[in-house]
PDB file of C-alpha atoms in Angstrom:
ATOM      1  CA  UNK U   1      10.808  14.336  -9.913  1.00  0.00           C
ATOM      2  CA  UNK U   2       8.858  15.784 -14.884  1.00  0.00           C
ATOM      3  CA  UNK U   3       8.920  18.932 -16.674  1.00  0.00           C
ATOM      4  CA  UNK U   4      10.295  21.733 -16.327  1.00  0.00           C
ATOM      5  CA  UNK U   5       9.809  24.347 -13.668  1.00  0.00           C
ATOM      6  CA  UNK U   6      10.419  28.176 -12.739  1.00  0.00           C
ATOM      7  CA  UNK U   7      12.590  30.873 -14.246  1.00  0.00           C
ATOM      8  CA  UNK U   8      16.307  29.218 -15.306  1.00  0.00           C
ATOM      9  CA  UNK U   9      18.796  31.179 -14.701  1.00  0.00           C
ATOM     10  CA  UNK U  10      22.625  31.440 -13.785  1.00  0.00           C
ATOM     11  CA  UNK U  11      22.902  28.405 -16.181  1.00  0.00           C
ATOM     12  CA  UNK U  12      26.220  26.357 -16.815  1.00  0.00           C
ATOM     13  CA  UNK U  13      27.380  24.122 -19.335  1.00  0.00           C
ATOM     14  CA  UNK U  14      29.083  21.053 -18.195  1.00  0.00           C
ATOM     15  CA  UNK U  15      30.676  18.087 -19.529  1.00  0.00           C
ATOM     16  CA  UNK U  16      28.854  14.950 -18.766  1.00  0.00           C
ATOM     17  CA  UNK U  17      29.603  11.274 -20.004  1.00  0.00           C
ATOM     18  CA  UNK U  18      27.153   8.301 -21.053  1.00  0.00           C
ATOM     19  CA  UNK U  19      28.174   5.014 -21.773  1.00  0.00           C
ATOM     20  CA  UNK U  20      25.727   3.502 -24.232  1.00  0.00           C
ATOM     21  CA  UNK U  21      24.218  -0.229 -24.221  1.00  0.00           C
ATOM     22  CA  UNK U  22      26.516  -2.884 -25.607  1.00  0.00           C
ATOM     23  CA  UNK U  23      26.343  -2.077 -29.710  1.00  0.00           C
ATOM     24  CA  UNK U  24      25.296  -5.023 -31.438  1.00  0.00           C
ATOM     25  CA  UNK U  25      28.916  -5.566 -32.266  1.00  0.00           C
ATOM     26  CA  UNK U  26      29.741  -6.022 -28.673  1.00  0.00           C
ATOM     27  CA  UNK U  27      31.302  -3.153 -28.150  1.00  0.00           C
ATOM     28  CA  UNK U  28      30.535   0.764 -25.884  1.00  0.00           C
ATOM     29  CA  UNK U  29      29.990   3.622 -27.447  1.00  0.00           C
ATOM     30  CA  UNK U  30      31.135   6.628 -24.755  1.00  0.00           C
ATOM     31  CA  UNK U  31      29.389   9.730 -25.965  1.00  0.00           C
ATOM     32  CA  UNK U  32      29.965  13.623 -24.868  1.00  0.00           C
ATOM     33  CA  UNK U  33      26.796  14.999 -24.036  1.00  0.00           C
ATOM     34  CA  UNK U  34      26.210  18.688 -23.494  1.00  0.00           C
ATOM     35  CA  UNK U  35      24.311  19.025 -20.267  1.00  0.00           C
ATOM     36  CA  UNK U  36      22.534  22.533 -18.852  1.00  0.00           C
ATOM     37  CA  UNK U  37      22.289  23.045 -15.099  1.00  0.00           C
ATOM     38  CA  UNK U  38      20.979  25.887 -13.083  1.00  0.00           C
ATOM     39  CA  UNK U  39      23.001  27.815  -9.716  1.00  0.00           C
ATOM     40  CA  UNK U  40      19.429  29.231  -9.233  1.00  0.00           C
ATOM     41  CA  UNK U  41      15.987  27.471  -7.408  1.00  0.00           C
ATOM     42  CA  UNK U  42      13.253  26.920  -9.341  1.00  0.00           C
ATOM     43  CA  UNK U  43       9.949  28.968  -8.255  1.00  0.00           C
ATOM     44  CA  UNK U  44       7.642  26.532  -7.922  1.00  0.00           C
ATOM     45  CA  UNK U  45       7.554  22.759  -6.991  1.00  0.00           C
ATOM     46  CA  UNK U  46       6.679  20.290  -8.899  1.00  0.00           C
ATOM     47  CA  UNK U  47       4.494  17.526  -7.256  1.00  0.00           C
ATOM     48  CA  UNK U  48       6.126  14.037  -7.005  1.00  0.00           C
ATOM     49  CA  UNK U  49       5.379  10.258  -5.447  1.00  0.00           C
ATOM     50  CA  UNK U  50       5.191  10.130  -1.642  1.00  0.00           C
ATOM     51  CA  UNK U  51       3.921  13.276  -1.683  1.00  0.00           C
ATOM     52  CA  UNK U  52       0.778  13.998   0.224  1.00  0.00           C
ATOM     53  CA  UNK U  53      -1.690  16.003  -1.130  1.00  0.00           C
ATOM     54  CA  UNK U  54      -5.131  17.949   0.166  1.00  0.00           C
ATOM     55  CA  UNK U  55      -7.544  18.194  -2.555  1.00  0.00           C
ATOM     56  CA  UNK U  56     -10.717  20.315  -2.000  1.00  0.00           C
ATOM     57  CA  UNK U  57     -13.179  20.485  -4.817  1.00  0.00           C
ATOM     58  CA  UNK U  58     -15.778  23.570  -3.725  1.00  0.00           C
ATOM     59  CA  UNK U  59     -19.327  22.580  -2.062  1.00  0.00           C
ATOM     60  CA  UNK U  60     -18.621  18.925  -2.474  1.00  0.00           C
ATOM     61  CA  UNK U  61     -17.049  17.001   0.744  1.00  0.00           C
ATOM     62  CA  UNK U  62     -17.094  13.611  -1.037  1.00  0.00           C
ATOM     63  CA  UNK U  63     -14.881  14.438  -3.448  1.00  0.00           C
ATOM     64  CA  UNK U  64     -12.295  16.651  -1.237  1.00  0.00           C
ATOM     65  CA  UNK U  65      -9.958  14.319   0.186  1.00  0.00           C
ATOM     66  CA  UNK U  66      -6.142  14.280   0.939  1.00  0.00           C
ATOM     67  CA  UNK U  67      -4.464  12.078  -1.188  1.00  0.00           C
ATOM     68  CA  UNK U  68      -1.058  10.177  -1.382  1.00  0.00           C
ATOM     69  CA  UNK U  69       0.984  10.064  -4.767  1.00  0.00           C
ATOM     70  CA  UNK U  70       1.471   6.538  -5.858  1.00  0.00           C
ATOM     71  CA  UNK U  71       4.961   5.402  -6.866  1.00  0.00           C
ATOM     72  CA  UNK U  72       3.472   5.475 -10.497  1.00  0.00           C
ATOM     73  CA  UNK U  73       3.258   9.264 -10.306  1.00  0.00           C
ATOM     74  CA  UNK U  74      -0.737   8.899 -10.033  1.00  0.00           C
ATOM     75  CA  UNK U  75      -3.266   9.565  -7.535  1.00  0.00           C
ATOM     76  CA  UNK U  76      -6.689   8.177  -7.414  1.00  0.00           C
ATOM     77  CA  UNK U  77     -10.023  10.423  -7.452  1.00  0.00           C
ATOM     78  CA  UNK U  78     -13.768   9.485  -6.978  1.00  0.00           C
ATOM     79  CA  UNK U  79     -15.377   9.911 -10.832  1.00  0.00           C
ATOM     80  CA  UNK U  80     -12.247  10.355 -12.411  1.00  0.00           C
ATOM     81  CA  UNK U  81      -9.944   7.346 -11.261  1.00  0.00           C
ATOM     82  CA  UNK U  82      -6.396   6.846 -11.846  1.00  0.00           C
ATOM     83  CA  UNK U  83      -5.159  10.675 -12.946  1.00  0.00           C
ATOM     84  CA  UNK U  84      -1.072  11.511 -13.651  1.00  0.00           C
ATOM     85  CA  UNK U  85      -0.295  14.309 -10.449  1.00  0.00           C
ATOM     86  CA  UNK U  86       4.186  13.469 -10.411  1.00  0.00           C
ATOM     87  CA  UNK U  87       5.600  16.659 -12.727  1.00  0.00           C
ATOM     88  CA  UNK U  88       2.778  18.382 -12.109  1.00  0.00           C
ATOM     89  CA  UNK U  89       2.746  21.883 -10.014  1.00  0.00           C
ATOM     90  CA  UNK U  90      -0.073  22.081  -7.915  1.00  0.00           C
ATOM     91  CA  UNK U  91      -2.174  24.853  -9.603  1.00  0.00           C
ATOM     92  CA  UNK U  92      -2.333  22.631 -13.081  1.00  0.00           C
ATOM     93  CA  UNK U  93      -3.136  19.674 -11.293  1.00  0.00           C
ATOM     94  CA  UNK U  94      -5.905  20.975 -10.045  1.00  0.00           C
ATOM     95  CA  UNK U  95      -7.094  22.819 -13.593  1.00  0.00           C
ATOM     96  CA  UNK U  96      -6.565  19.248 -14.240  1.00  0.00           C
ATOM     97  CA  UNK U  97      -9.180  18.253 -12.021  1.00  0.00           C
ATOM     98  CA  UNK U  98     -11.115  20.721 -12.917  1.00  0.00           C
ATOM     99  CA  UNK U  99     -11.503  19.649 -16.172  1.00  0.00           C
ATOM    100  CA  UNK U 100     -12.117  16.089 -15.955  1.00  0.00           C
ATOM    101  CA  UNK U 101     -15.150  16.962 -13.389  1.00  0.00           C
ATOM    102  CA  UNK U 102     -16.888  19.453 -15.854  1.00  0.00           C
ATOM    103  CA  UNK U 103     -18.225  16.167 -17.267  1.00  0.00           C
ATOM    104  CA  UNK U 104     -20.112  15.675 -13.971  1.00  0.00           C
ATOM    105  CA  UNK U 105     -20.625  19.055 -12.569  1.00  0.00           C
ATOM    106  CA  UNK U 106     -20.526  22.806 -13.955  1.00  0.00           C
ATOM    107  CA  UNK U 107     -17.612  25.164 -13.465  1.00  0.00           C
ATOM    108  CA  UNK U 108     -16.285  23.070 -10.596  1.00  0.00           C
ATOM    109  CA  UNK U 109     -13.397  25.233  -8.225  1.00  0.00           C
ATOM    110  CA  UNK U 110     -10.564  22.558  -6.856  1.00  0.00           C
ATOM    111  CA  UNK U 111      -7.862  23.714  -5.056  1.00  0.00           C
ATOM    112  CA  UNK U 112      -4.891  21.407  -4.531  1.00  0.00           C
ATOM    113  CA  UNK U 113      -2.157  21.957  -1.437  1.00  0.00           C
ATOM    114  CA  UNK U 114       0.856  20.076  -0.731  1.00  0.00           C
ATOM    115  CA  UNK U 115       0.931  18.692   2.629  1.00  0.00           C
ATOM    116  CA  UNK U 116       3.569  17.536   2.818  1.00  0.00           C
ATOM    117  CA  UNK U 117       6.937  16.974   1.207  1.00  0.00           C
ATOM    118  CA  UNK U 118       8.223  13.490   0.631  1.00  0.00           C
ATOM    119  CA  UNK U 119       9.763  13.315  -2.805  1.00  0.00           C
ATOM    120  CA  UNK U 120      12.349  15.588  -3.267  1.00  0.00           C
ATOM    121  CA  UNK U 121      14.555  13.362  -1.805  1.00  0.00           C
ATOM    122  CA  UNK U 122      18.788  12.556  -3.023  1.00  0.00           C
ATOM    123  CA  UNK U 123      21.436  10.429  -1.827  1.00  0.00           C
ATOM    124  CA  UNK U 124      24.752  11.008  -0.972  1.00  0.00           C
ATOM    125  CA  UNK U 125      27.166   8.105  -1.481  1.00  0.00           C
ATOM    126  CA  UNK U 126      31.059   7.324  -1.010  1.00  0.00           C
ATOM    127  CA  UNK U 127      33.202   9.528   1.241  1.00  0.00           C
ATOM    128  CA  UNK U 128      30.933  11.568   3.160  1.00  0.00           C
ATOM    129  CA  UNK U 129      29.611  11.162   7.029  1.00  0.00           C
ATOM    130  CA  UNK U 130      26.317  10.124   6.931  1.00  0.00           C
ATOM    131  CA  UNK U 131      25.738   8.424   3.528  1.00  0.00           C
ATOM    132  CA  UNK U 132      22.526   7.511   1.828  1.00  0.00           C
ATOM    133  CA  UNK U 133      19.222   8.947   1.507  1.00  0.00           C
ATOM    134  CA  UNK U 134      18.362  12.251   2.592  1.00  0.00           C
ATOM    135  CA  UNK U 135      15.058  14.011   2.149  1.00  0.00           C
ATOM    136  CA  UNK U 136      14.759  17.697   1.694  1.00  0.00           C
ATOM    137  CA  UNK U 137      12.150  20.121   2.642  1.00  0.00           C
ATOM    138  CA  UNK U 138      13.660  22.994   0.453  1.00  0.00           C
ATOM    139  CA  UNK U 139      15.407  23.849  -2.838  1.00  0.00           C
ATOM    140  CA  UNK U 140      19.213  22.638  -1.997  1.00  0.00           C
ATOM    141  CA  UNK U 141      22.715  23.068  -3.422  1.00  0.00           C
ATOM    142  CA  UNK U 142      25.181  20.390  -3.917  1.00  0.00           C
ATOM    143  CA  UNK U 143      27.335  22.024  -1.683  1.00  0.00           C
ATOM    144  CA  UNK U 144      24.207  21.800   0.810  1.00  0.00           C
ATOM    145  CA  UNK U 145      23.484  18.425   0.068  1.00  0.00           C
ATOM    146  CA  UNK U 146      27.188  17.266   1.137  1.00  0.00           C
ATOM    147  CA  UNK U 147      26.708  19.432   4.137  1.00  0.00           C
ATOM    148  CA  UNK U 148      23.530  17.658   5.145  1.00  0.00           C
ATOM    149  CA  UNK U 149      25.828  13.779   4.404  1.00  0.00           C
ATOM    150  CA  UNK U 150      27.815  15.311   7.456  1.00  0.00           C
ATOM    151  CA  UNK U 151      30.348  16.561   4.612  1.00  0.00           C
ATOM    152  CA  UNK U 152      33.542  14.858   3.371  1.00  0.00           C
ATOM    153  CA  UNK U 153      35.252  11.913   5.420  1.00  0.00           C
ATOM    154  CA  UNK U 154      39.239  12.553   5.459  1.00  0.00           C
ATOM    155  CA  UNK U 155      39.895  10.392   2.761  1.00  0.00           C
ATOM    156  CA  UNK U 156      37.377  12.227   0.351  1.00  0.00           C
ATOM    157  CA  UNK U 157      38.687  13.335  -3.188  1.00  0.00           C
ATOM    158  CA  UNK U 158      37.122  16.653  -3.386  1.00  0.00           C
ATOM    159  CA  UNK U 159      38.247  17.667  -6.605  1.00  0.00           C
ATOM    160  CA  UNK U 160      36.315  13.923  -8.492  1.00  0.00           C
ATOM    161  CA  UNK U 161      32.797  14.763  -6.422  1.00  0.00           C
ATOM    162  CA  UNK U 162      30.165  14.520  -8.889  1.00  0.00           C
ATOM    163  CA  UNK U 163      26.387  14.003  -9.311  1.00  0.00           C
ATOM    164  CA  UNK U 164      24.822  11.278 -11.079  1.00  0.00           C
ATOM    165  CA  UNK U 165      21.369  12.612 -12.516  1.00  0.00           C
ATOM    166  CA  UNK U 166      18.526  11.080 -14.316  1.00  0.00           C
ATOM    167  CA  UNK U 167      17.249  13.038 -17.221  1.00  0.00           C
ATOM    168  CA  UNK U 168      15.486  12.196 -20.730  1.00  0.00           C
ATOM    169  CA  UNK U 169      16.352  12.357 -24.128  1.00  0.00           C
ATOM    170  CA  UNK U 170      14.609  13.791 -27.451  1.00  0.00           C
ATOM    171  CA  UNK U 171      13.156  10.214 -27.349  1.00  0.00           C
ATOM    172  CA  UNK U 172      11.872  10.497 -23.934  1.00  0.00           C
ATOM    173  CA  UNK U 173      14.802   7.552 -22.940  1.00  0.00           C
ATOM    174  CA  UNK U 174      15.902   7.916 -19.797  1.00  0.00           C
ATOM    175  CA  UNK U 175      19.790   8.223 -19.683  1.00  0.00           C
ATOM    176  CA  UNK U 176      22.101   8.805 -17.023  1.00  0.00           C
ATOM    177  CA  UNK U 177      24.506  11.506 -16.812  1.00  0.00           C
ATOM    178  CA  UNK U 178      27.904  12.723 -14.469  1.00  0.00           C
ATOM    179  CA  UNK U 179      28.072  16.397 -14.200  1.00  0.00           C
ATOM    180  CA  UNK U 180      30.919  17.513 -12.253  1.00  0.00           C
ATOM    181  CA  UNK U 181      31.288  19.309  -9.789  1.00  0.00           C
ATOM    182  CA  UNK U 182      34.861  21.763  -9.054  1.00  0.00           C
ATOM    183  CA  UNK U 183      33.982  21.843  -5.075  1.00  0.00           C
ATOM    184  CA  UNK U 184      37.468  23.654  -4.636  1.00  0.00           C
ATOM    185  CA  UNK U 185      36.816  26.474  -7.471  1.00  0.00           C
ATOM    186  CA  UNK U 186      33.146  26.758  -5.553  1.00  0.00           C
ATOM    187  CA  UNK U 187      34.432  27.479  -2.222  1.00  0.00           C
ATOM    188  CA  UNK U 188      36.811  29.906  -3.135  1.00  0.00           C
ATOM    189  CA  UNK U 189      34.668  31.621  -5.279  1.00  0.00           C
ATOM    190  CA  UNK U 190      35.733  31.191  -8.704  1.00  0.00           C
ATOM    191  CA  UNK U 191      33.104  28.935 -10.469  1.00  0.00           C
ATOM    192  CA  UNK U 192      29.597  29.889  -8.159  1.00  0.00           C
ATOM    193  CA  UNK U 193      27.592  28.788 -10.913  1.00  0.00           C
ATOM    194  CA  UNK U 194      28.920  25.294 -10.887  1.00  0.00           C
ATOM    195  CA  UNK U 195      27.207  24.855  -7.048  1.00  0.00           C
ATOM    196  CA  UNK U 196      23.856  23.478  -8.973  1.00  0.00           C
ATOM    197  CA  UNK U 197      20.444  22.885  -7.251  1.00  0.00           C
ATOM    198  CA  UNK U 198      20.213  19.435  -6.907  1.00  0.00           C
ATOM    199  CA  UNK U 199      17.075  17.012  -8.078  1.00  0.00           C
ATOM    200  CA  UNK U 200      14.547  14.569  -6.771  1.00  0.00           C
ATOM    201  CA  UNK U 201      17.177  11.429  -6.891  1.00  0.00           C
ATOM    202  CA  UNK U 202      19.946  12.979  -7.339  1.00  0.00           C
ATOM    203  CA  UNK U 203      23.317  11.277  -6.159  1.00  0.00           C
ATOM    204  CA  UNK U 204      26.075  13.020  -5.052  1.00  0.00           C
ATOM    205  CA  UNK U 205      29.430  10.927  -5.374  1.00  0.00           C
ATOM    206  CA  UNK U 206      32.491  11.457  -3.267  1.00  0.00           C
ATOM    207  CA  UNK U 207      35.169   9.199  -4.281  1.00  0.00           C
TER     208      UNK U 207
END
């Protein structure tokens, strides 16, 4: 997954619970957190590890190359080294690029294409068919996602599935959060906006 991508819309607000490290005291602190999701795909993708990338930098073979993102979130290029591409779309990576060559050359013209699509990836976990780790191609639903897990075994508790997210704080922490998800208001229609598009790592629980 990393910054934020695309026109939000059809947003919810939903509940979602962290449990803080052990206070000092030796005791939790459970906190409510506010959390904003979106029914609606982003419009562009942002670039992420595993993914392989084609980089062509105009009238200059040695330094076109296709690339592989590093787990790290970096790629490495020929003058400039180790550069950040994860969070990145692919049009300011390669202004990125860009940039750092001017040093070297004048008004370089890099293009940058994604090849191919490893990161956007989720898991799928508890009562479904097929759990684990399934990578997508395309911007997917929850609802999709438990469709592609081979959807719910026939002890599944459909109304406690919920998706365990990744996300940052004001202090750039990472933290942990459970949104929700109604699956029976979804499917009959009453609550559309609650059918979120999920995340790179992502994890769909099905208790």
């Amino acid at each position: 997954m990393r910054g934020k991508i695309g026109k939000l819309g059809g947003n919810i607000l939903v509940a979602a619970f962290l449990v803080a490290v052990q206070a000092g005291a030796g005791g939790c602190l459970q906190q409510d957190v506010q959390y904003r999701g979106t029914s609606v795909p982003p419009t562009e993708f942002l670039i992420g590890p595993e993914d392989v990338l084609v980089i062509t930098v105009w009238r200059n073979q040695e330094l076109s190359k296709e690339v592989i993102v590093r787990p790290d979130g970096k790629i490495s290029m020929p003058l400039l080294g180790d550069i950040p591409a994860a969070g990145l779309t692919a049009h300011a990576l390669s202004k990125q690029i860009a940039d750092g060559l001017v040093e070297f050359m004048s008004t370089p013209t890099v293009s940058v294409q994604v090849k191919e699509i490893n990161s956007y990836h989720i898991f799928a976990v508890g009562e479904v068919a097929r759990p684990g780790k399934i990578v997508l191609k395309s911007f997917t639903s929850v609802l999709q996602g438990i469709s592609y897990a081979g959807g719910f075994t026939t002890f599944a508790s459909r109304n406690n599935v919920h998706v365990l997210r990744n996300v940052k704080n004001g202090q750039g922490e990472t933290k942990q959060v459970m949104i929700p998800v109604p699956y029976q208001d979804i499917v009959q229609g009453k609550n559309l906006e609650a059918n979120i598009i999920l995340k790179a790592g992502d994890v769909i629980v099905v208790p």
